[in-house]
CSV table of C-alpha atoms in Angstrom, one decimal:
chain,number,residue,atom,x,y,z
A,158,UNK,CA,42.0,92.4,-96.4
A,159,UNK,CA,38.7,91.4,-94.4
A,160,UNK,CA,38.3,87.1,-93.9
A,161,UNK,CA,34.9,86.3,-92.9
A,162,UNK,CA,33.1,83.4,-91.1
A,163,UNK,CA,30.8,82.9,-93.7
A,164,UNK,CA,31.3,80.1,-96.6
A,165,UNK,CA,29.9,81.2,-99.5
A,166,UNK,CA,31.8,84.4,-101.1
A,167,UNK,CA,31.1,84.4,-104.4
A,168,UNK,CA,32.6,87.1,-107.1
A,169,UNK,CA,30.7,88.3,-109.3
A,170,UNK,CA,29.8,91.8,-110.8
A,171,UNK,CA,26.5,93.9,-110.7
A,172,UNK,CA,23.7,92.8,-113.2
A,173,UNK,CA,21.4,95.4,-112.5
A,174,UNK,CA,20.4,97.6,-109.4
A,175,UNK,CA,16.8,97.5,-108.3
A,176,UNK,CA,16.1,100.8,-105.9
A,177,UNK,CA,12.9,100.4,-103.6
A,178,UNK,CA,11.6,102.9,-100.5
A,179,UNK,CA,13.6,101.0,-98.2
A,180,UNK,CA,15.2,97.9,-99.8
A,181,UNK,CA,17.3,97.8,-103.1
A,182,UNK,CA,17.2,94.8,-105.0
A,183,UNK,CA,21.0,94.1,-106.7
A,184,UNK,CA,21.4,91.0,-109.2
A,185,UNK,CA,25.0,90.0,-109.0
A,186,UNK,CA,26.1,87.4,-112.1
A,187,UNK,CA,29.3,84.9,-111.3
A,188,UNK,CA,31.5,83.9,-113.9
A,189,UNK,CA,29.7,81.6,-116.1
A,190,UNK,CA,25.9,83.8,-116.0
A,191,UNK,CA,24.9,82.3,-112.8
A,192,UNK,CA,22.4,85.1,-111.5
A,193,UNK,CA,22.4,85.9,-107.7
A,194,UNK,CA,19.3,87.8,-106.6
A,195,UNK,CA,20.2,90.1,-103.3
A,196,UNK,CA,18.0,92.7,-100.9
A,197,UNK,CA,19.8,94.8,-98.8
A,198,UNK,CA,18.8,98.0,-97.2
A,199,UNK,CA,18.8,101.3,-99.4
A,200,UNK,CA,21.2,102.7,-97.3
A,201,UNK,CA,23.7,100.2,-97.7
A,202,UNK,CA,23.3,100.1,-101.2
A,203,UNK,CA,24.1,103.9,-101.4
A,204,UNK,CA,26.8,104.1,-98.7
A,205,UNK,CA,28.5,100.6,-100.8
A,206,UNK,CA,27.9,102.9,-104.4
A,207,UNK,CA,26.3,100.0,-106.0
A,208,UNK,CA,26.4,100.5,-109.2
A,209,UNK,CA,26.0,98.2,-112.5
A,210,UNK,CA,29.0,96.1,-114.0
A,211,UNK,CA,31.0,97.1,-110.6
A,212,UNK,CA,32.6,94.1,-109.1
A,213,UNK,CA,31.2,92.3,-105.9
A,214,UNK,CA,30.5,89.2,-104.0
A,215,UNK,CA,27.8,87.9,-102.7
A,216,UNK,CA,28.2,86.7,-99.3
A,217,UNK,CA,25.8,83.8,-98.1
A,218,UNK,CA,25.9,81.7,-94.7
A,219,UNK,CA,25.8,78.0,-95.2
A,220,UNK,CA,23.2,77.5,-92.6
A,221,UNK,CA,21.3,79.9,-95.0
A,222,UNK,CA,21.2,77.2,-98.1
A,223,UNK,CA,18.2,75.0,-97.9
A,224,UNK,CA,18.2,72.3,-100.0
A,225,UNK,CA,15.3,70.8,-102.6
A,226,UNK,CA,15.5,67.4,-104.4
A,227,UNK,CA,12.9,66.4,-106.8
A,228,UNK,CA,11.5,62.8,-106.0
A,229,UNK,CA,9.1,60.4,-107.3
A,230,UNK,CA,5.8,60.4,-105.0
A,231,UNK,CA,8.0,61.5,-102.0
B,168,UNK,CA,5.9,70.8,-109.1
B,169,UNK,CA,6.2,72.6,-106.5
B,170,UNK,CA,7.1,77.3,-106.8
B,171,UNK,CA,8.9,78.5,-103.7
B,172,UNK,CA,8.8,81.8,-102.6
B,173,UNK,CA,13.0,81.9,-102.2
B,174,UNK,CA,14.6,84.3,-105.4
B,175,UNK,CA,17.4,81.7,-105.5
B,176,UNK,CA,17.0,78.3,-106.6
B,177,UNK,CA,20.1,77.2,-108.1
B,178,UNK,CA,20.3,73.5,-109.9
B,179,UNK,CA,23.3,71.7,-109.5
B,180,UNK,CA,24.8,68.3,-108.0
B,181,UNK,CA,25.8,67.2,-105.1
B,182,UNK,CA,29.9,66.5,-104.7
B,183,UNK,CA,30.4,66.1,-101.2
B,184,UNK,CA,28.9,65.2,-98.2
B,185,UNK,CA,30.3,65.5,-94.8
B,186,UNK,CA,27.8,64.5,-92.3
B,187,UNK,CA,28.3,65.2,-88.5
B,188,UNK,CA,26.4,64.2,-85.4
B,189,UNK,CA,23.8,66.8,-85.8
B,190,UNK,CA,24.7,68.6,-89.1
B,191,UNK,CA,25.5,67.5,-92.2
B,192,UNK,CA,27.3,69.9,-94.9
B,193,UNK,CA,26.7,69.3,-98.1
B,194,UNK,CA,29.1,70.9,-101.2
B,195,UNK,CA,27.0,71.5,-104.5
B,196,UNK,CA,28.4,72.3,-107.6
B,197,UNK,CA,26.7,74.5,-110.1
B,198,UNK,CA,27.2,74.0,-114.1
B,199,UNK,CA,30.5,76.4,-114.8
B,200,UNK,CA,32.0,74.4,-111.0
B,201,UNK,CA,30.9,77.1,-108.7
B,202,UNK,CA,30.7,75.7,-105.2
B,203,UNK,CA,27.7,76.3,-102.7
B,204,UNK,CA,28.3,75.1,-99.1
B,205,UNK,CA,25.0,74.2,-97.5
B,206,UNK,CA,24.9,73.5,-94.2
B,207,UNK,CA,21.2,71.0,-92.9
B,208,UNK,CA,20.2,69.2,-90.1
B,209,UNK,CA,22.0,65.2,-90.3
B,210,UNK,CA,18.0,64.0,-90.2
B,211,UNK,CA,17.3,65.7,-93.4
B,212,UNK,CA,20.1,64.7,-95.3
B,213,UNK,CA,19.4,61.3,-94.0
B,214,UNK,CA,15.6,61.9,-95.4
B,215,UNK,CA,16.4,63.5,-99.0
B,216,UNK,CA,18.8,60.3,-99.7
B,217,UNK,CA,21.6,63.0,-100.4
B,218,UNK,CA,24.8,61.4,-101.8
B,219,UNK,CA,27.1,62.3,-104.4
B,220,UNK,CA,26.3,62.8,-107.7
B,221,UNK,CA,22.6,63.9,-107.4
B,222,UNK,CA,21.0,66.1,-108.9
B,223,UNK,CA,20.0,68.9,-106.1
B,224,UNK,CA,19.1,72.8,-105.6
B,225,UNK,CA,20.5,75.3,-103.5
B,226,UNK,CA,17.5,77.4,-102.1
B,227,UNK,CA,18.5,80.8,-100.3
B,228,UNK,CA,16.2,83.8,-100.1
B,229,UNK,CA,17.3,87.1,-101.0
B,230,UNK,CA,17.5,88.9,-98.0
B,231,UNK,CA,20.0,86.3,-96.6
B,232,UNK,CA,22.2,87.3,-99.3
B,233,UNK,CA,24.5,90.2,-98.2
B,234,UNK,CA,26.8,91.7,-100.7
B,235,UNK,CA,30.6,92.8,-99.9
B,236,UNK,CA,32.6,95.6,-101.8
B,237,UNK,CA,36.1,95.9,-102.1
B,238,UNK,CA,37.2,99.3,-101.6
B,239,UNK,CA,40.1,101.6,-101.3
B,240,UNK,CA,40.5,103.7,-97.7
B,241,UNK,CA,36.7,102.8,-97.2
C,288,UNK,CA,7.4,66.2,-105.9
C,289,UNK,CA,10.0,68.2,-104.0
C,290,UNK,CA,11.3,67.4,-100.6
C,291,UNK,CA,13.4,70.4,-98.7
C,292,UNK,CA,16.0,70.2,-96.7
C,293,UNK,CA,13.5,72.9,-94.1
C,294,UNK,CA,12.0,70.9,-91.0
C,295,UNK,CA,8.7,72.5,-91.0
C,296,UNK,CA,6.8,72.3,-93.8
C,297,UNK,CA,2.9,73.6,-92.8
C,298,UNK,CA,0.1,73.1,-95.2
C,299,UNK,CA,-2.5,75.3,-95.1
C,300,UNK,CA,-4.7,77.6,-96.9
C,301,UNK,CA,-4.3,81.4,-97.7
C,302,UNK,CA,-6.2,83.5,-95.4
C,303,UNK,CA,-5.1,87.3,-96.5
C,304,UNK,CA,-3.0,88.7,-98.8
C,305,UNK,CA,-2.0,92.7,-98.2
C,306,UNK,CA,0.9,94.0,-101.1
C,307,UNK,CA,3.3,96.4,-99.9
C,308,UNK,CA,5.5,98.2,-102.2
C,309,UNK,CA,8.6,96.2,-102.3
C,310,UNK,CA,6.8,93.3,-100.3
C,311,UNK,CA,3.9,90.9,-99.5
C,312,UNK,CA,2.6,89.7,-96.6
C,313,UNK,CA,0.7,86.8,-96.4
C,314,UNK,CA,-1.4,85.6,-93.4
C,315,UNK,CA,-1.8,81.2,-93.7
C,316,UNK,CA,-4.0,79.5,-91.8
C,317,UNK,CA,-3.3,76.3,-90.9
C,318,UNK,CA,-5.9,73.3,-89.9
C,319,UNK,CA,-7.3,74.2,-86.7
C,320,UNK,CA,-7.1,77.8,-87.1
C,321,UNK,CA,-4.1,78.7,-86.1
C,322,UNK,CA,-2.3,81.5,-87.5
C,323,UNK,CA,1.1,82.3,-89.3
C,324,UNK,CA,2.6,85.7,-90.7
C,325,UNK,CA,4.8,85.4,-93.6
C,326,UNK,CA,6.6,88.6,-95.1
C,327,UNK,CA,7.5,87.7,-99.1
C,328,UNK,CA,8.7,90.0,-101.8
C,329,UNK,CA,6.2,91.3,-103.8
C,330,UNK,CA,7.7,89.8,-106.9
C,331,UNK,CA,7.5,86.7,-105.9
C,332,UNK,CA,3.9,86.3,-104.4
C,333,UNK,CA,3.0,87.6,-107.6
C,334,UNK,CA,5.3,84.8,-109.6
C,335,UNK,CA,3.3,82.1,-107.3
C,336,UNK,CA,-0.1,83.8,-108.0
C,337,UNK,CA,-1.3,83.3,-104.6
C,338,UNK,CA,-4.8,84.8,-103.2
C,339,UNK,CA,-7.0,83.9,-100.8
C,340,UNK,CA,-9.0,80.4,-100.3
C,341,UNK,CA,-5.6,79.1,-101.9
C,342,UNK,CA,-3.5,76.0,-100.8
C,343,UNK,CA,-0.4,76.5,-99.6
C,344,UNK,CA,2.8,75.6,-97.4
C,345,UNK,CA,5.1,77.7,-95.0
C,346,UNK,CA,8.3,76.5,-94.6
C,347,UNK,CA,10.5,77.1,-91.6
C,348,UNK,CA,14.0,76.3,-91.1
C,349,UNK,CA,14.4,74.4,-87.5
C,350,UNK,CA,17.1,77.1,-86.6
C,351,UNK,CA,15.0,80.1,-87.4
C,352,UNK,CA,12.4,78.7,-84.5
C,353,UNK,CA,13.6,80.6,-81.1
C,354,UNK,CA,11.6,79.6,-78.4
C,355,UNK,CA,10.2,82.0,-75.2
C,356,UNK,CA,9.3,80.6,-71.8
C,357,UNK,CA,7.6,82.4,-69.0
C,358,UNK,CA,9.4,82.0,-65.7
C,359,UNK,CA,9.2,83.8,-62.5
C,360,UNK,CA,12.3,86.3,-60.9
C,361,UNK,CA,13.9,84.6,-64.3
D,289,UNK,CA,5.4,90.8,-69.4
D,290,UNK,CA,7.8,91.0,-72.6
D,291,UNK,CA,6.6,92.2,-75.9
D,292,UNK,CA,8.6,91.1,-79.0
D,293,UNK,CA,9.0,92.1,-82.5
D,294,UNK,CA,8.6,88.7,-84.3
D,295,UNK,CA,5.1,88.6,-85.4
D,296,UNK,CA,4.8,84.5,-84.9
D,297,UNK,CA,4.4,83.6,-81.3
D,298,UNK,CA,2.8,80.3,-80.8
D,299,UNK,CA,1.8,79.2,-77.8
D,300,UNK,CA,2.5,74.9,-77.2
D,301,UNK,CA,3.5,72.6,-75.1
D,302,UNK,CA,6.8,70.7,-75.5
D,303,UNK,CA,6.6,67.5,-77.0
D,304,UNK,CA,9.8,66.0,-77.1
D,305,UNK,CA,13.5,67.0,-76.2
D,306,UNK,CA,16.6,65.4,-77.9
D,307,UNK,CA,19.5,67.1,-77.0
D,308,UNK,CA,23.1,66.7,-78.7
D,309,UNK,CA,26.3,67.9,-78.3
D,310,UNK,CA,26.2,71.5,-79.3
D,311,UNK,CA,22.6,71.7,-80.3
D,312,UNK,CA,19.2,70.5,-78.9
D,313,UNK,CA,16.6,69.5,-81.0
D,314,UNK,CA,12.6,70.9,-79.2
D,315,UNK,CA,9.5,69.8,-81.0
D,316,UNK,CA,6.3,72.0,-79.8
D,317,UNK,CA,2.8,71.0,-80.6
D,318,UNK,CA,0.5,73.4,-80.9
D,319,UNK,CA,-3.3,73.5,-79.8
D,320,UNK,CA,-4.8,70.9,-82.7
D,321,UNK,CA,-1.8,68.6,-82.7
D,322,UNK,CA,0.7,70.4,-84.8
D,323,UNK,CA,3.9,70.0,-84.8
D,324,UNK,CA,7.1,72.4,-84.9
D,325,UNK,CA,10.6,71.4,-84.7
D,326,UNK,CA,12.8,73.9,-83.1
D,327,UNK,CA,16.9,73.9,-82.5
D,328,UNK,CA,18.6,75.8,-80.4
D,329,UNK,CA,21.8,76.0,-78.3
D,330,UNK,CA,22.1,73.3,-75.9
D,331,UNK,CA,23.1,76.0,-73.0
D,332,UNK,CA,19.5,77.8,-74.1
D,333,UNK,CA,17.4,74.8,-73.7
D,334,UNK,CA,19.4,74.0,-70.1
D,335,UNK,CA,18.9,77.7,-69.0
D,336,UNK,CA,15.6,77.4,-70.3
D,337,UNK,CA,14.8,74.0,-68.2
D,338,UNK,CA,13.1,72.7,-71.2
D,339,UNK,CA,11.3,69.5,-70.3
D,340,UNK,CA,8.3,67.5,-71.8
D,341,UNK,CA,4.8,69.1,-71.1
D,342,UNK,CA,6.0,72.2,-70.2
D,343,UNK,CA,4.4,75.6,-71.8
D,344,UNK,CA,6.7,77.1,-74.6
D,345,UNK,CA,6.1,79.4,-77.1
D,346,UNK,CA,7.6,79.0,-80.5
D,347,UNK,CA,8.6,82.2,-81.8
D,348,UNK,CA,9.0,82.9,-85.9
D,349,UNK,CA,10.0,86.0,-87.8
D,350,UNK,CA,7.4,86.9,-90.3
D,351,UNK,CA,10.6,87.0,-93.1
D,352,UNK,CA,11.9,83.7,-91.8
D,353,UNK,CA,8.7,82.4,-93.1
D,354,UNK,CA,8.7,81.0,-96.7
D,355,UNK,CA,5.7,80.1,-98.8
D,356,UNK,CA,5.6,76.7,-101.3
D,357,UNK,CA,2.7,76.2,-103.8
D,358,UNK,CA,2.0,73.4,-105.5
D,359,UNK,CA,1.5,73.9,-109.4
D,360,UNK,CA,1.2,72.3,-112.7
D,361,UNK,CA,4.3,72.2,-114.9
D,362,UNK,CA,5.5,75.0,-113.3
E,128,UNK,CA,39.6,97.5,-97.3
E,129,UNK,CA,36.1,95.6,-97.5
E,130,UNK,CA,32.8,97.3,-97.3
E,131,UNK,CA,30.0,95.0,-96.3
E,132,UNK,CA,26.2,95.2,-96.4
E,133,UNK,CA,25.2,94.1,-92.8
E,134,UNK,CA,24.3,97.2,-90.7
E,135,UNK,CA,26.2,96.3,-87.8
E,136,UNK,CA,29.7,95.6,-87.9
E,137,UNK,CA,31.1,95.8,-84.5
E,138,UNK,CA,34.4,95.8,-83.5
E,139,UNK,CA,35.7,94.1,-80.1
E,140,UNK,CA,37.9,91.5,-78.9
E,141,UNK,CA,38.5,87.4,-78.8
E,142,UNK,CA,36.9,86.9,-75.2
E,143,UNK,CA,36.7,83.2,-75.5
E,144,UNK,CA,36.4,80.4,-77.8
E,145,UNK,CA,34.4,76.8,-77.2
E,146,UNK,CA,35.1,74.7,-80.3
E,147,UNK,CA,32.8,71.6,-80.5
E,148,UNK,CA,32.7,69.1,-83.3
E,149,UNK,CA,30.7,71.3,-85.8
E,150,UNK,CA,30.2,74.5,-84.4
E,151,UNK,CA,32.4,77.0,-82.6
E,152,UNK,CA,31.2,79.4,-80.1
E,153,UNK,CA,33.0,82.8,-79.7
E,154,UNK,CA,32.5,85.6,-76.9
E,155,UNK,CA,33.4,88.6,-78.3
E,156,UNK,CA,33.7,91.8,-75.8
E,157,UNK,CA,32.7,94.9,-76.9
E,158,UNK,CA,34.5,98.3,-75.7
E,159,UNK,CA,32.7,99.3,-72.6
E,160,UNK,CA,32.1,95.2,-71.7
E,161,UNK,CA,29.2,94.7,-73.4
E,162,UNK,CA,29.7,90.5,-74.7
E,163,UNK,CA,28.3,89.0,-77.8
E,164,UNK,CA,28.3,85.6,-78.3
E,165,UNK,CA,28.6,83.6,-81.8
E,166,UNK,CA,28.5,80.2,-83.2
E,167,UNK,CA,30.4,80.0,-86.7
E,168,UNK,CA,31.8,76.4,-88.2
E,169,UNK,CA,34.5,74.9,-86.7
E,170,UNK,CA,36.1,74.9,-90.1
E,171,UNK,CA,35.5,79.0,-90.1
E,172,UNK,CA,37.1,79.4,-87.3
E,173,UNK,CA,39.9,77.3,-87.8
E,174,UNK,CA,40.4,79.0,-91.1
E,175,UNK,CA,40.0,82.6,-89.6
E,176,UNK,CA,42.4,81.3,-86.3
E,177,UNK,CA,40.2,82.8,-84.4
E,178,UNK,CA,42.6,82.9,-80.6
E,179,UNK,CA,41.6,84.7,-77.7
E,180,UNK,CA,42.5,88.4,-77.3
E,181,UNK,CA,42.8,89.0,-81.4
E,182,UNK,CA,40.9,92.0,-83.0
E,183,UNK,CA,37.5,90.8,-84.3
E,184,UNK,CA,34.4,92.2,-85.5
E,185,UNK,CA,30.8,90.7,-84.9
E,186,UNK,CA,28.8,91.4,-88.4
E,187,UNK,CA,25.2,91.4,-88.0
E,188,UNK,CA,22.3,92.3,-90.2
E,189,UNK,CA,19.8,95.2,-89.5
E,190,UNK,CA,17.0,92.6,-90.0
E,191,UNK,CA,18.7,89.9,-88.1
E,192,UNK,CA,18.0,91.6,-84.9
E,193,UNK,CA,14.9,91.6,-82.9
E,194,UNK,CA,13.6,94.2,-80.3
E,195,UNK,CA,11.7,93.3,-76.8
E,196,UNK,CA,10.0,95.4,-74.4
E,197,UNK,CA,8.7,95.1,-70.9
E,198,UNK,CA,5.2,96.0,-70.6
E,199,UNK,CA,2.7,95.8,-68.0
E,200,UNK,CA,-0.1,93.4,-68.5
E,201,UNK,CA,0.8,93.2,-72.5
F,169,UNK,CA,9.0,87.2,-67.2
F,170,UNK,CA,9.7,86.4,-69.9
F,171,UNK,CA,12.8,83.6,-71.4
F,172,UNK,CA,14.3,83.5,-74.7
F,173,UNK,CA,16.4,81.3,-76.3
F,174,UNK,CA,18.4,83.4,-78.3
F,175,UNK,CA,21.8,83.8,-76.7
F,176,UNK,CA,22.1,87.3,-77.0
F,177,UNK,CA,19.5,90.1,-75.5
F,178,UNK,CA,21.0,93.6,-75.2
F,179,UNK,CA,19.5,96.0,-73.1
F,180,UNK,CA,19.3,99.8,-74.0
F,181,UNK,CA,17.3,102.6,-75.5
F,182,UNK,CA,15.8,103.8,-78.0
F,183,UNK,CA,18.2,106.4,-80.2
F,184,UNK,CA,16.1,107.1,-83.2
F,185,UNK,CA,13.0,105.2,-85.0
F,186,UNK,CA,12.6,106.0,-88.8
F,187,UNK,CA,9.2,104.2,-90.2
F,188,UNK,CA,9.2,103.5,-93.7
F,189,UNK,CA,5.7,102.3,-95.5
F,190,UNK,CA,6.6,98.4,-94.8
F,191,UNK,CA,9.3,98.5,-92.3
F,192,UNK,CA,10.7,100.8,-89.4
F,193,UNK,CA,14.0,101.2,-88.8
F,194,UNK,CA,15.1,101.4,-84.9
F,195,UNK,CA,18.4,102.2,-83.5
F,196,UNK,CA,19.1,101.1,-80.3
F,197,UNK,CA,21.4,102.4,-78.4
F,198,UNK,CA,23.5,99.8,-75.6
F,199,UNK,CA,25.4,101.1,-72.6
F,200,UNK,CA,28.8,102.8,-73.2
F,201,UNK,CA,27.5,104.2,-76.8
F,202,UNK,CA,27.6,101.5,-78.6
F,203,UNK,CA,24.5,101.1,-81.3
F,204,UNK,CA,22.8,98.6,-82.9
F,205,UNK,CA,20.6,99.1,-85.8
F,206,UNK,CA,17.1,97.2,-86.0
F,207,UNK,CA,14.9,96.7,-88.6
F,208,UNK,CA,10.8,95.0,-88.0
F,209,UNK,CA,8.0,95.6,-89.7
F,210,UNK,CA,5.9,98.9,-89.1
F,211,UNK,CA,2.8,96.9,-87.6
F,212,UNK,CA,5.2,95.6,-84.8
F,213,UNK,CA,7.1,99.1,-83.8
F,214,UNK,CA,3.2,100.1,-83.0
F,215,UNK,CA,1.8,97.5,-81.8
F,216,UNK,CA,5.2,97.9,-79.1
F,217,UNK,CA,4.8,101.7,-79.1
F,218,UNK,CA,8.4,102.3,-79.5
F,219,UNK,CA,9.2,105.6,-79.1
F,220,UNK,CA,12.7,107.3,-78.5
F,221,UNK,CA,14.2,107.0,-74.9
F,222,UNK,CA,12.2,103.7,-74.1
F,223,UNK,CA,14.3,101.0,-72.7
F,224,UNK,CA,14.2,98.3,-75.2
F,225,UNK,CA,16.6,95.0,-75.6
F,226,UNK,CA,18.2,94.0,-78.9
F,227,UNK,CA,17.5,90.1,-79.5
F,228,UNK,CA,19.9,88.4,-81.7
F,229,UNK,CA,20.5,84.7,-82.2
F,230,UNK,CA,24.2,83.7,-81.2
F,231,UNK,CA,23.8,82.1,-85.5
F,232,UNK,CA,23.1,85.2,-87.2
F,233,UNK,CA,26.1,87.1,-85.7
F,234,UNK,CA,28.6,86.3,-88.2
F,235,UNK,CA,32.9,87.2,-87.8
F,236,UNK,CA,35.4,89.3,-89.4
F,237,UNK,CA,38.5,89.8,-88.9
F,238,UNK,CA,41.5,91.9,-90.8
F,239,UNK,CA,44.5,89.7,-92.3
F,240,UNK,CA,47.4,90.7,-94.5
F,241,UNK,CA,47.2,89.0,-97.8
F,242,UNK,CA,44.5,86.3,-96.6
């Protein structure tokens, strides 16, 4: 087993595989139909075999989550 | 209302806050309980008012999602 | 309104808008004149309809500002 | 002289230093009176000798760029 | 096994760890000598009991890493 | 000279550059064999003219290098 630094490693499985030139665009859904959107390289994708309803996690750094509030005449 | 150019804006509610001397993390729960761990500057928090129970969104772009496989003799 | 958790928040106007394949790039000027280069997916500059003459914001995480000095025999 | 791949250099003059315990907070104005904030290690910003008025360039990705547009009931 | 999307996944050793009150910085060495330094939470670290001399690998992204180049008069 | 705050700057040289329409993939290659895969926009691997064999430093910020490490049953 791998343990990594970051904080957010979500399961999930693969919604739908997006292929570009260079970048592939994967949607990962988490239990309960929360959609993650992801780019990685094409390369990646490929050498990882990417491929729909295959399990994954999305792995996101916490310094990486802004955060947005809705306020009155802020 | 304001349209950000991030893929992921994800609506849930703050449920913890930990501040530090220069960071503050911040724990957001998505509907279903999935946790996101943000990590912002401790003047930010201090100017969005965060505290538990509000109602806040997790912004992260795409690319600074990376995705992790498990696999066998990889 | 919306307040982010991102220390920079720039407004300006959109100066030029050049569509790649996969993504956007979008030049904003801000008062004054000066310059700044963002790189967006495709998708979403055309989710937030943007085109020249437009009013806009760039936002820049404190962390992701590195700074350069010159220095001599540095 | 040093070329770099980020596509935002701005040149500025630093404004204010706060330094912490791990981090140091640097806000640059640029020429017209604009404002970035900027945190970096506090070894950088001693190996840098960062003080008030001193020339510093603040140096942004092009993808660590993100674009916010203001909309109606979007 | 885990396969991960980041490019560069290099393996080295522990070299030295700083914990501060957030943040943690850790020197990994590379074979040959080449030293890379990181700054994961405190918590990460704690959970990952990161100790000097252990097996380790420094994860980076492809578009996380920036080039420079000398040039005369550029 | 130039100084930059990012805690890491690599020097080596240029293995292999692949451009793509938006983006150009460089590996660089560090002392001892080690490499490090780049990617930046197509406009700025011209505007440096990087070319195979050029010495050429990897610039990565001591935040963006993330850790892994192998653990039995973590």
């Amino acid at each position: 087993m791998m343990k990594l630094s970051a904080r957010n490693v979500l399961k999930g499985t693969v919604k739908k595989v997006t292929p570009g030139v260079v970048n592939t665009e994967v949607i990962v859904e988490l239990p309960g139909g929360i959609q993650i959107v992801s780019i990685i390289t094409k390369q990646s994708a490929e050498a990882m075999k990417i491929t729909e309803g295959k399990e994954i996690s999305a792995v996101i750094k916490a310094s990486s989550v802004m955060l947005a509030i809705e306020c009155e005449g802020c």
